[in-house]
Amino acid sequence: MSILIDQNTRVVVQGLTGREGSFHADQMKKFGTQVVAGVTPGKGGTEVDGVPVFDTMREAIEKTSPNCSVSFVPGPGSADAVMEAADAGIPLIVAITERTPIHDEARAYRYVKDRGLRLIGPNCPGLVSAGKSKVGIMPNQLFKEGNVGVVSRSGTLTYEMVNELSSRNIGQSTVLGIGGDPIIGTSFTDALELFNADPDTHLIVLIGEIGGTDEEDAARYIGDHGSKPVVAFISGRTAPPGKRMGHAGAIITGGQGGPEHKVQAFEKVGVPVANTIAEVADLAARRLGAAT
Amino acid sequence: MSILIDQNTRVVVQGLTGREGSFHADQMKKFGTQVVAGVTPGKGGTEVDGVPVFDTMREAIEKTSPNCSVSFVPGPGSADAVMEAADAGIPLIVAITERTPIHDEARAYRYVKDRGLRLIGPNCPGLVSAGKSKVGIMPNQLFKEGNVGVVSRSGTLTYEMVNELSSRNIGQSTVLGIGGDPIIGTSFTDALELFNADPDTHLIVLIGEIGGTDEEDAARYIGDHGSKPVVAFISGRTAPPGKRMGHAGAIITGGQGGPEHKVQAFEKVGVPVANTIAEVADLAARRLGAAT
Amino acid sequence: MKLQEYVSKDLLRKAGVPVPHGQVAESVDQVEEIARRLGPVAVKAQVLVGGRGKAGGIKLADTPEDARQVAQQILGMDIKGLTVEKVLVEQQQKIAKEYYAGITLDRARRQFVLMLSSMGGVDIEEVAAEHPDAIIKVPIDPSFGLLAYQIRDAMFRADFDRGAFKGLQGILGGLWRVTQDKDAMLAEVNPLAVTDAGNAIAADAKIDIDDSALFRHPDLAQYEAESINDSVERYAAEHNVPYVKLDGNIGIIANGAGLAMMTMDAVRRLGGQPANFLDVSGGARAEVVRQAIQIVLMDPKVEGIVMNIFGGITRGDEVARGLLEAASTMDIKVPIAIRIAGTREAEGRKLLEDSPFTPEPSLDAAATTIIRQVHEKHAAPVGGQ
Amino acid sequence: MKLQEYVSKDLLRKAGVPVPHGQVAESVDQVEEIARRLGPVAVKAQVLVGGRGKAGGIKLADTPEDARQVAQQILGMDIKGLTVEKVLVEQQQKIAKEYYAGITLDRARRQFVLMLSSMGGVDIEEVAAEHPDAIIKVPIDPSFGLLAYQIRDAMFRADFDRGAFKGLQGILGGLWRVTQDKDAMLAEVNPLAVTDAGNAIAADAKIDIDDSALFRHPDLAQYEAESINDSVERYAAEHNVPYVKLDGNIGIIANGAGLAMMTMDAVRRLGGQPANFLDVSGGARAEVVRQAIQIVLMDPKVEGIVMNIFGGITRGDEVARGLLEAASTMDIKVPIAIRIAGTREAEGRKLLEDSPFTPEPSLDAAATTIIRQVHEKHAAPVGGQ
C-alpha cells in the first residue's frame, strides 16, 4: 500500500501545454502514472503526446474522470487553478508552482477545506508512491519500493534523502513533499496521520526546516496520539532570524520558527533528530532493523 | 407548543440603547419575553430598565447565556450585527432592521448558514408564539393562543391577519414575519417545515406577495412533501412590473415574481388563495372546522 | 437607483473596462463640438426606458454637422412619456459580434449570479423566455466573489470568441468589481461587443444601484434626481416616502408595504383604478400623514383617496390628526375615505366623528365609497345634459 | 519587500488612515524647508532596521534651524551598518496613549490575524514573550475579511480608549484594507497613538509586501532597491537569485533551498563560517551556475566556496560546465570545492576531471576541504614569520 496515490490514480495536469507541464507530464507517464487529461484555457481540443487537453476542469472531469490534479500554473494564476480543481471536486489537488501570492493562497486553502478536499503544496515537488505512481516533479530514478514514508518541506533535500535510503536498500512506501510556503495544504501532522494509517509504512522520515511551527505541531501530535517510529532532520539550523532562506516559508520571525524549539519538541517525544542526511538513513536502518 | 421561540427563549437585543431598541425591548418584556441582555458597542456596563448592556455579543453570551438575538441596528451596521451574533453562536438571529445593503446581506446570509444557525429577516417584524414569547415589533395585544401558524412577508398585513383570526376566536401557535427583502434568512419553505413538525399547529396561513419565487418554492415543497392544510394570500396582485412596492423585495423583474405564477402554483397543489384577509380567515375557520 | 448609460459607462471605465470614447451633452452645440473631436459618432438619448433605439432615440452621424442635426431631433424628443434632456455622443464602433453579460441577484439562491449569452444586443428577457439554454448562469459565492476560473468556464460554455478572450474576460472581471464596489443590484453590458479589429468593448451598459447602500456612495448622489422619471416619485423619494406612480385616478395611502399593496389590489378588485402606491410606514405621525396626502394630490389625475390604516406601532389617533391637519392646511378637492383598525382605533374614530372623513367599517367599504363617488363625478355631467 | 516608514505611511494615508503630516527628504536644505512649513517636527532616519531611535536616528526639532541641525547629524549616519540616506520630517505629535496594532500571517492557522495590545510603542516581540496575555489576537477569515464586529471586540478586549474609539476603529479597518489590497505579509502600526486632543493617528508604520504578489503592484516597484540593505543581495534580487548575505567567509551554492540550508548547516557544523545562502534552483543551466559564482564572489569577505549539487531536474554536467565557464571567464582567486550527486553525476565528474575542481565524495568532504584551505591561508602568514 501507500498513501494518497497508487496505480489507480488518474491525473489531470493543469497547465499541461506549458514547458514545465508537458515535460513533467511526460516524466510522470514514464514513471507509470496514468495521466488522463490536461487543462489549459484556450487550448481545449488539442493533445499533448496523446493526452487530451481541455479548456476547463469541468470538461476534463466530464470526459476523463480524473481523481487527482497537479498544477504547473504560474504564481499569478496558481490559487485560481487550485480553486477550479476544488470546485470541480478533485479529491487530491497538488500545486507544484512556487510564488503563489499568500493572500490568494489563504483563500484557496479555505476554498479547498470548505469542500473537504485535500491540497498538497503549493511550492512542492509533489509525491511518489514507489513502484505505483508519481504526481509532480521528483526525479524518476531515485525510488525503491519499501516501507519508509518520507515527508519533507524541501524538494532537493527529499531527493537527497530518498537517494540515501535507496542506496542502502531501504525502500519507500510514499514520498511526500508538502512544500516550502508559509501556507500549505497538507501539514506534517496530516502526513503523519496518513502514514500511521498505512499498514505498509513502518517508519517515517520527516524533513523539516526553520520557519513556522508545523514541526512543533507534528511533535505534539506524536506526543498526544503516538505514531510509528519517526526520524527527523531539520535544515537551516544555522540560519539567522529575519532572513528568508529561499523558501518563502523558511524564515524565523518574531521568535517563532527557530530550529531549537523544533529539535527540542521532537526529542521530547522520543523522535531523534539527525545532523546529516546520512545519519537519518543510519537511524532509519537501525530502527527498521529493530522493528522487523 | 410553537416553533422557534417559547417561554424558555432568552433574548439579547442588539441596539438596545437606541430609540427603537429600548421601546420594543420594553414591549417584549410586557408581552412576557425574557429579555436578558442588550448589546451596544460603547455602552457596556450600563443598564436599560434593568437589562444589562454589553459592548459585544461575546460578553453578553458569557454573562447572560441568551439563545436568541433580535437586532435593531440600522442598515449600515445591520449585516455586521447579524454576523457578530452568528460568530457568537446564537442559534436564532432575528434582524428587524430595514435597508440592509443587499451585498452585505448576501455575505451575512452565507456567514449564518456556514455556522448552521437560523436567521429571520432582515426587514421583518419578528415572531410571536402566542402566550409564550415575542421577539420583534409585532403589537402585543393582537394574539390569541391556538393552532394556526402564520407566516408572512409583510408586517402590517400580518397584524391585520392575526387580528382577523383572533377576532373570530381562531388562535395562533406561532406568527412569523419572514421579511420583505430580496435575501432573507428564513423562507416560506423553511417555515412550512417548522410548522409541519409542530404538533400544536393544525393549519398554516401563508401571506405572500409579489417578487422572487419563494411562494412558488413553497408550493413545490407542499407538492413534493405534503403539508398540513395551508391557506394563502398574495398581495400586490395588481402591481405593475419593474416597480418596487415599498419592500425592496416586492418587485416583478425579468418576468419573475408576478402574482399569477404564485397563485397558480398554490392552487395546483390544492392550496386555496384568498382574495381578502377576511376570506383567508373564512377559509381557515372552515378548514379548521373540517380538521377538528 | 437606475443609472443612465453615460454614468454606468463611467463607472465601468474607472474599473478598467473599455467603453467607447464619448461624452454626455445637453445641447446641440456641445454635440457638434464633441463630434468634431471624435469623428463619426452615435448620438444616444439618455432616458431610463427600454426600446429607445426603436423609438428613434439612437442615431448615427458621420460628420459634426450630421451630429448636430440628429441631436436636434433627439434632444427634447418624447420617448414613452419621457423628455430627452441628455445625449451620449460616442465614437461609432464597427461591431463584429455581440454578446450579453449581466450580473444580478438570484433571489432563490440568495446570491448574485453572472449571466452570459452569445445572443447579445437583444432583450435578454426574450432570450430567457425563448432560448433559456442560451443563457449561461454562474452563481457567485458572496464570500469569495466571482473567480477567474468561473469567468473562463462561463465564457467557454457561452462560446465566446476565443480571439478576444482576454479582453472579454477583463470586462467581466471589471463588471463584477463594479457590482461589488458600487453595490449594484444589476450590472449589465448588452451588447458586450467584439469590434472588427478584435477588441472587446462594453457597447451599452445598465447599472442599478442598491438604494439601501447609497450611503456608501456619496459620489452617486448627484444622479439620484435623473434616476427617477416621474416628478412626484422624485419628490417622494427626496422625502423618503415609498411612493409609486400608477395609471389610475384613486390615490392609495396605507401604513406598511403589504397593506398598501392589498389596498391597491382591493381598489382594482372593486372596479377602481389605483393612481399610486404609498406606504406611510410603521409609526407614522400626523405630519407624515399630512405629507402623504400632499404627495398623492401632486398627481393631477387623482380624483379620490382611499386610506387604510391598521394600527400596530402606528396609532389611529395620530393618523386621524394628520388627516384633519391636511384638511385644514390644504385645499382638498377630492373625496377621502378612511378605514382605521388596531391601536387607538376608537380614539381615531372619535377625532374624525364630526369631520367629512367618517371612518368606513372596512377596507372594501372605503374603496367602494370612493370608487362610486369618482364614478358619479364622471357620470354627473353626462347625466346633467 | 519591506517598505520604509514613509512609504508605509503613504499607503495608509491613501487608505484613509490618519498619519502625521510629513514629507521625506534627502538633504538638510529640504529638511529645513519642510520644517518651516510644518512647525515643530520629528526627524526620523529611514532605515530598515530595528532600534533606530536608541541609535540616535530619531530626533525632535522645534525650529527649522534645529531641524537642519539634527538632519545634519542623522543624514549620512551609520545605524547598524546602514547609511541613512533619507529622513522623514513629520509634525510633532502630543501623544497621550500608545497602542500596538499589527496584521500578520498566523501560519499555524493558515490565515492572517489582527493583533492588538495596549502596550504600544515598545517591541511587540518583547511584549509577546513577557506578557503574552497583553496581546489580543483575532483570526481573519480569508473569505470574509476582517469584520467590523471583530475589530470592535478586539478593541474592547485590548482596553482601547473609548474616547477615541471611532478613530482607532477606522485605522484598524484601513490597516486591513492596505494588508489585503497591497498584499502585505505584515502591516504594523506601532505606536498606534491617541493624541492629547483625542485623535487617533498612526504614529509609526511598518509594511512588508509579499514578494510573490509584487506583479500586482507596479506602483511599488520603485521601492524595491531601497528595501534591500546589502548591495550584493540587491544585485541578486534584481537577477532573481535567492541569495542571503551572512557574516562568514565561506560561500555556499546549492540547488534547492533545503539543500542550501543543509550545506550552510554542514559548513557551520564542521567549524566554518558561511558567507551566504544561495539557491541556484531546480534545473539550473551552466549560465545560471556561472552567475551564482559571480554573485557569491561579489562579497569581498568570501575566501572559499562550497558547491553542493544533487541532480534531480538539475543535471550534473550542466553544473560542471557552468563551473568551468566561470573559471574561464572570471579571475577566481578563492578555492572551490564541489560535490555532485544524482542526475548525470558521472558526466559531471568526467567534465571536471582535469580541472582544479575535482569533485569531492561527499558534502562533508567538500566543506572540510574548503574550511581547511581557508584556515591554512589565515594561518600561513603566522607560520611564515
mmCIF file of N, CA and C in Angstrom, chain B residues 90-135:
data_model
loop_
_atom_site.group_PDB
_atom_site.id
_atom_site.type_symbol
_atom_site.label_atom_id
_atom_site.label_comp_id
_atom_site.label_asym_id
_atom_site.label_seq_id
_atom_site.Cartn_x
_atom_site.Cartn_y
_atom_site.Cartn_z
ATOM 1 N N ILE B 90 -25.197 32.339 18.390
ATOM 2 C CA ILE B 90 -26.626 32.492 18.714
ATOM 3 C C ILE B 90 -27.443 31.641 17.726
ATOM 4 N N PRO B 91 -28.239 30.699 18.209
ATOM 5 C CA PRO B 91 -28.914 29.793 17.273
ATOM 6 C C PRO B 91 -30.062 30.431 16.487
ATOM 7 N N LEU B 92 -30.667 31.463 17.044
ATOM 8 C CA LEU B 92 -31.781 32.119 16.353
ATOM 9 C C LEU B 92 -31.523 33.620 16.323
ATOM 10 N N ILE B 93 -31.317 34.139 15.122
ATOM 11 C CA ILE B 93 -30.958 35.546 14.951
ATOM 12 C C ILE B 93 -32.075 36.241 14.183
ATOM 13 N N VAL B 94 -32.673 37.252 14.808
ATOM 14 C CA VAL B 94 -33.802 37.947 14.186
ATOM 15 C C VAL B 94 -33.374 39.375 13.858
ATOM 16 N N ALA B 95 -33.404 39.708 12.571
ATOM 17 C CA ALA B 95 -32.977 41.047 12.148
ATOM 18 C C ALA B 95 -34.198 41.858 11.725
ATOM 19 N N ILE B 96 -34.540 42.826 12.540
ATOM 20 C CA ILE B 96 -35.724 43.647 12.304
ATOM 21 C C ILE B 96 -35.462 44.712 11.245
ATOM 22 N N THR B 97 -34.253 45.236 11.292
ATOM 23 C CA THR B 97 -33.901 46.421 10.516
ATOM 24 C C THR B 97 -34.212 46.340 9.036
ATOM 25 N N GLU B 98 -34.647 47.464 8.479
ATOM 26 C CA GLU B 98 -34.794 47.528 7.025
ATOM 27 C C GLU B 98 -33.602 48.272 6.437
ATOM 28 N N ARG B 99 -33.513 48.264 5.122
ATOM 29 C CA ARG B 99 -32.435 48.949 4.392
ATOM 30 C C ARG B 99 -31.042 48.367 4.679
ATOM 31 N N THR B 100 -30.945 47.070 4.746
ATOM 32 C CA THR B 100 -29.634 46.427 4.782
ATOM 33 C C THR B 100 -29.120 46.335 3.346
ATOM 34 N N PRO B 101 -27.911 46.834 3.068
ATOM 35 C CA PRO B 101 -27.389 46.700 1.695
ATOM 36 C C PRO B 101 -27.370 45.223 1.282
ATOM 37 N N ILE B 102 -27.774 44.969 0.056
ATOM 38 C CA ILE B 102 -28.011 43.591 -0.349
ATOM 39 C C ILE B 102 -26.723 42.768 -0.446
ATOM 40 N N HIS B 103 -25.619 43.417 -0.828
ATOM 41 C CA HIS B 103 -24.360 42.654 -0.865
ATOM 42 C C HIS B 103 -23.917 42.278 0.553
ATOM 43 N N ASP B 104 -24.141 43.177 1.507
ATOM 44 C CA ASP B 104 -23.858 42.851 2.915
ATOM 45 C C ASP B 104 -24.711 41.664 3.337
ATOM 46 N N GLU B 105 -25.971 41.720 2.931
ATOM 47 C CA GLU B 105 -26.913 40.694 3.351
ATOM 48 C C GLU B 105 -26.530 39.338 2.766
ATOM 49 N N ALA B 106 -26.069 39.348 1.505
ATOM 50 C CA ALA B 106 -25.646 38.091 0.878
ATOM 51 C C ALA B 106 -24.515 37.461 1.684
ATOM 52 N N ARG B 107 -23.581 38.296 2.113
ATOM 53 C CA ARG B 107 -22.468 37.773 2.920
ATOM 54 C C ARG B 107 -22.954 37.284 4.284
ATOM 55 N N ALA B 108 -23.812 38.081 4.921
ATOM 56 C CA ALA B 108 -24.299 37.704 6.252
ATOM 57 C C ALA B 108 -25.095 36.398 6.189
ATOM 58 N N TYR B 109 -25.901 36.267 5.145
ATOM 59 C CA TYR B 109 -26.698 35.040 4.974
ATOM 60 C C TYR B 109 -25.760 33.840 4.923
ATOM 61 N N ARG B 110 -24.717 33.961 4.114
ATOM 62 C CA ARG B 110 -23.754 32.885 3.964
ATOM 63 C C ARG B 110 -23.038 32.592 5.286
ATOM 64 N N TYR B 111 -22.712 33.651 6.000
ATOM 65 C CA TYR B 111 -21.999 33.534 7.283
ATOM 66 C C TYR B 111 -22.836 32.737 8.285
ATOM 67 N N VAL B 112 -24.131 33.044 8.315
ATOM 68 C CA VAL B 112 -25.032 32.351 9.239
ATOM 69 C C VAL B 112 -25.200 30.891 8.824
ATOM 70 N N LYS B 113 -25.397 30.663 7.524
ATOM 71 C CA LYS B 113 -25.584 29.297 7.006
ATOM 72 C C LYS B 113 -24.347 28.441 7.269
ATOM 73 N N ASP B 114 -23.163 29.035 7.055
ATOM 74 C CA ASP B 114 -21.903 28.307 7.282
ATOM 75 C C ASP B 114 -21.853 27.739 8.697
ATOM 76 N N ARG B 115 -22.486 28.428 9.617
ATOM 77 C CA ARG B 115 -22.427 28.027 11.020
ATOM 78 C C ARG B 115 -23.641 27.209 11.435
ATOM 79 N N GLY B 116 -24.510 26.908 10.479
ATOM 80 C CA GLY B 116 -25.676 26.069 10.786
ATOM 81 C C GLY B 116 -26.684 26.734 11.705
ATOM 82 N N LEU B 117 -26.737 28.064 11.681
ATOM 83 C CA LEU B 117 -27.667 28.788 12.550
ATOM 84 C C LEU B 117 -28.865 29.275 11.740
ATOM 85 N N ARG B 118 -29.826 29.869 12.423
ATOM 86 C CA ARG B 118 -31.012 30.364 11.727
ATOM 87 C C ARG B 118 -31.124 31.875 11.823
ATOM 88 N N LEU B 119 -31.345 32.481 10.667
ATOM 89 C CA LEU B 119 -31.583 33.925 10.583
ATOM 90 C C LEU B 119 -33.031 34.154 10.154
ATOM 91 N N ILE B 120 -33.690 35.094 10.812
ATOM 92 C CA ILE B 120 -35.019 35.517 10.365
ATOM 93 C C ILE B 120 -34.917 36.988 9.992
ATOM 94 N N GLY B 121 -35.433 37.323 8.816
ATOM 95 C CA GLY B 121 -35.298 38.673 8.298
ATOM 96 C C GLY B 121 -34.089 38.748 7.390
ATOM 97 N N PRO B 122 -33.567 39.928 7.152
ATOM 98 C CA PRO B 122 -33.912 41.211 7.786
ATOM 99 C C PRO B 122 -35.192 41.822 7.197
ATOM 100 N N ASN B 123 -35.462 43.033 7.725
ATOM 101 C CA ASN B 123 -36.646 43.779 7.318
ATOM 102 C C ASN B 123 -37.890 42.974 7.628
ATOM 103 N N CYS B 124 -37.992 42.498 8.846
ATOM 104 C CA CYS B 124 -39.136 41.688 9.253
ATOM 105 C C CYS B 124 -39.634 42.174 10.606
ATOM 106 N N PRO B 125 -40.881 41.833 10.947
ATOM 107 C CA PRO B 125 -41.413 42.258 12.246
ATOM 108 C C PRO B 125 -41.086 41.291 13.377
ATOM 109 N N GLY B 126 -40.366 40.205 13.070
ATOM 110 C CA GLY B 126 -40.040 39.237 14.104
ATOM 111 C C GLY B 126 -41.107 38.158 14.223
ATOM 112 N N LEU B 127 -41.242 37.584 15.421
ATOM 113 C CA LEU B 127 -42.173 36.460 15.570
ATOM 114 C C LEU B 127 -42.769 36.426 16.967
ATOM 115 N N VAL B 128 -43.916 35.784 17.044
ATOM 116 C CA VAL B 128 -44.644 35.670 18.311
ATOM 117 C C VAL B 128 -45.127 34.238 18.469
ATOM 118 N N SER B 129 -44.831 33.632 19.604
ATOM 119 C CA SER B 129 -45.501 32.387 19.949
ATOM 120 C C SER B 129 -46.541 32.769 20.986
ATOM 121 N N ALA B 130 -47.804 32.739 20.562
ATOM 122 C CA ALA B 130 -48.881 33.326 21.363
ATOM 123 C C ALA B 130 -48.883 32.758 22.777
ATOM 124 N N GLY B 131 -48.946 33.668 23.728
ATOM 125 C CA GLY B 131 -48.992 33.267 25.127
ATOM 126 C C GLY B 131 -47.638 32.901 25.700
ATOM 127 N N LYS B 132 -46.600 32.904 24.893
ATOM 128 C CA LYS B 132 -45.291 32.453 25.378
ATOM 129 C C LYS B 132 -44.203 33.511 25.257
ATOM 130 N N SER B 133 -43.971 33.945 24.051
ATOM 131 C CA SER B 133 -42.834 34.836 23.864
ATOM 132 C C SER B 133 -43.017 35.632 22.586
ATOM 133 N N LYS B 134 -42.496 36.847 22.604
ATOM 134 C CA LYS B 134 -42.484 37.679 21.404
ATOM 135 C C LYS B 134 -41.074 38.175 21.180
ATOM 136 N N VAL B 135 -40.591 38.060 19.962
ATOM 137 C CA VAL B 135 -39.287 38.616 19.601
ATOM 138 C C VAL B 135 -39.510 39.499 18.391
#
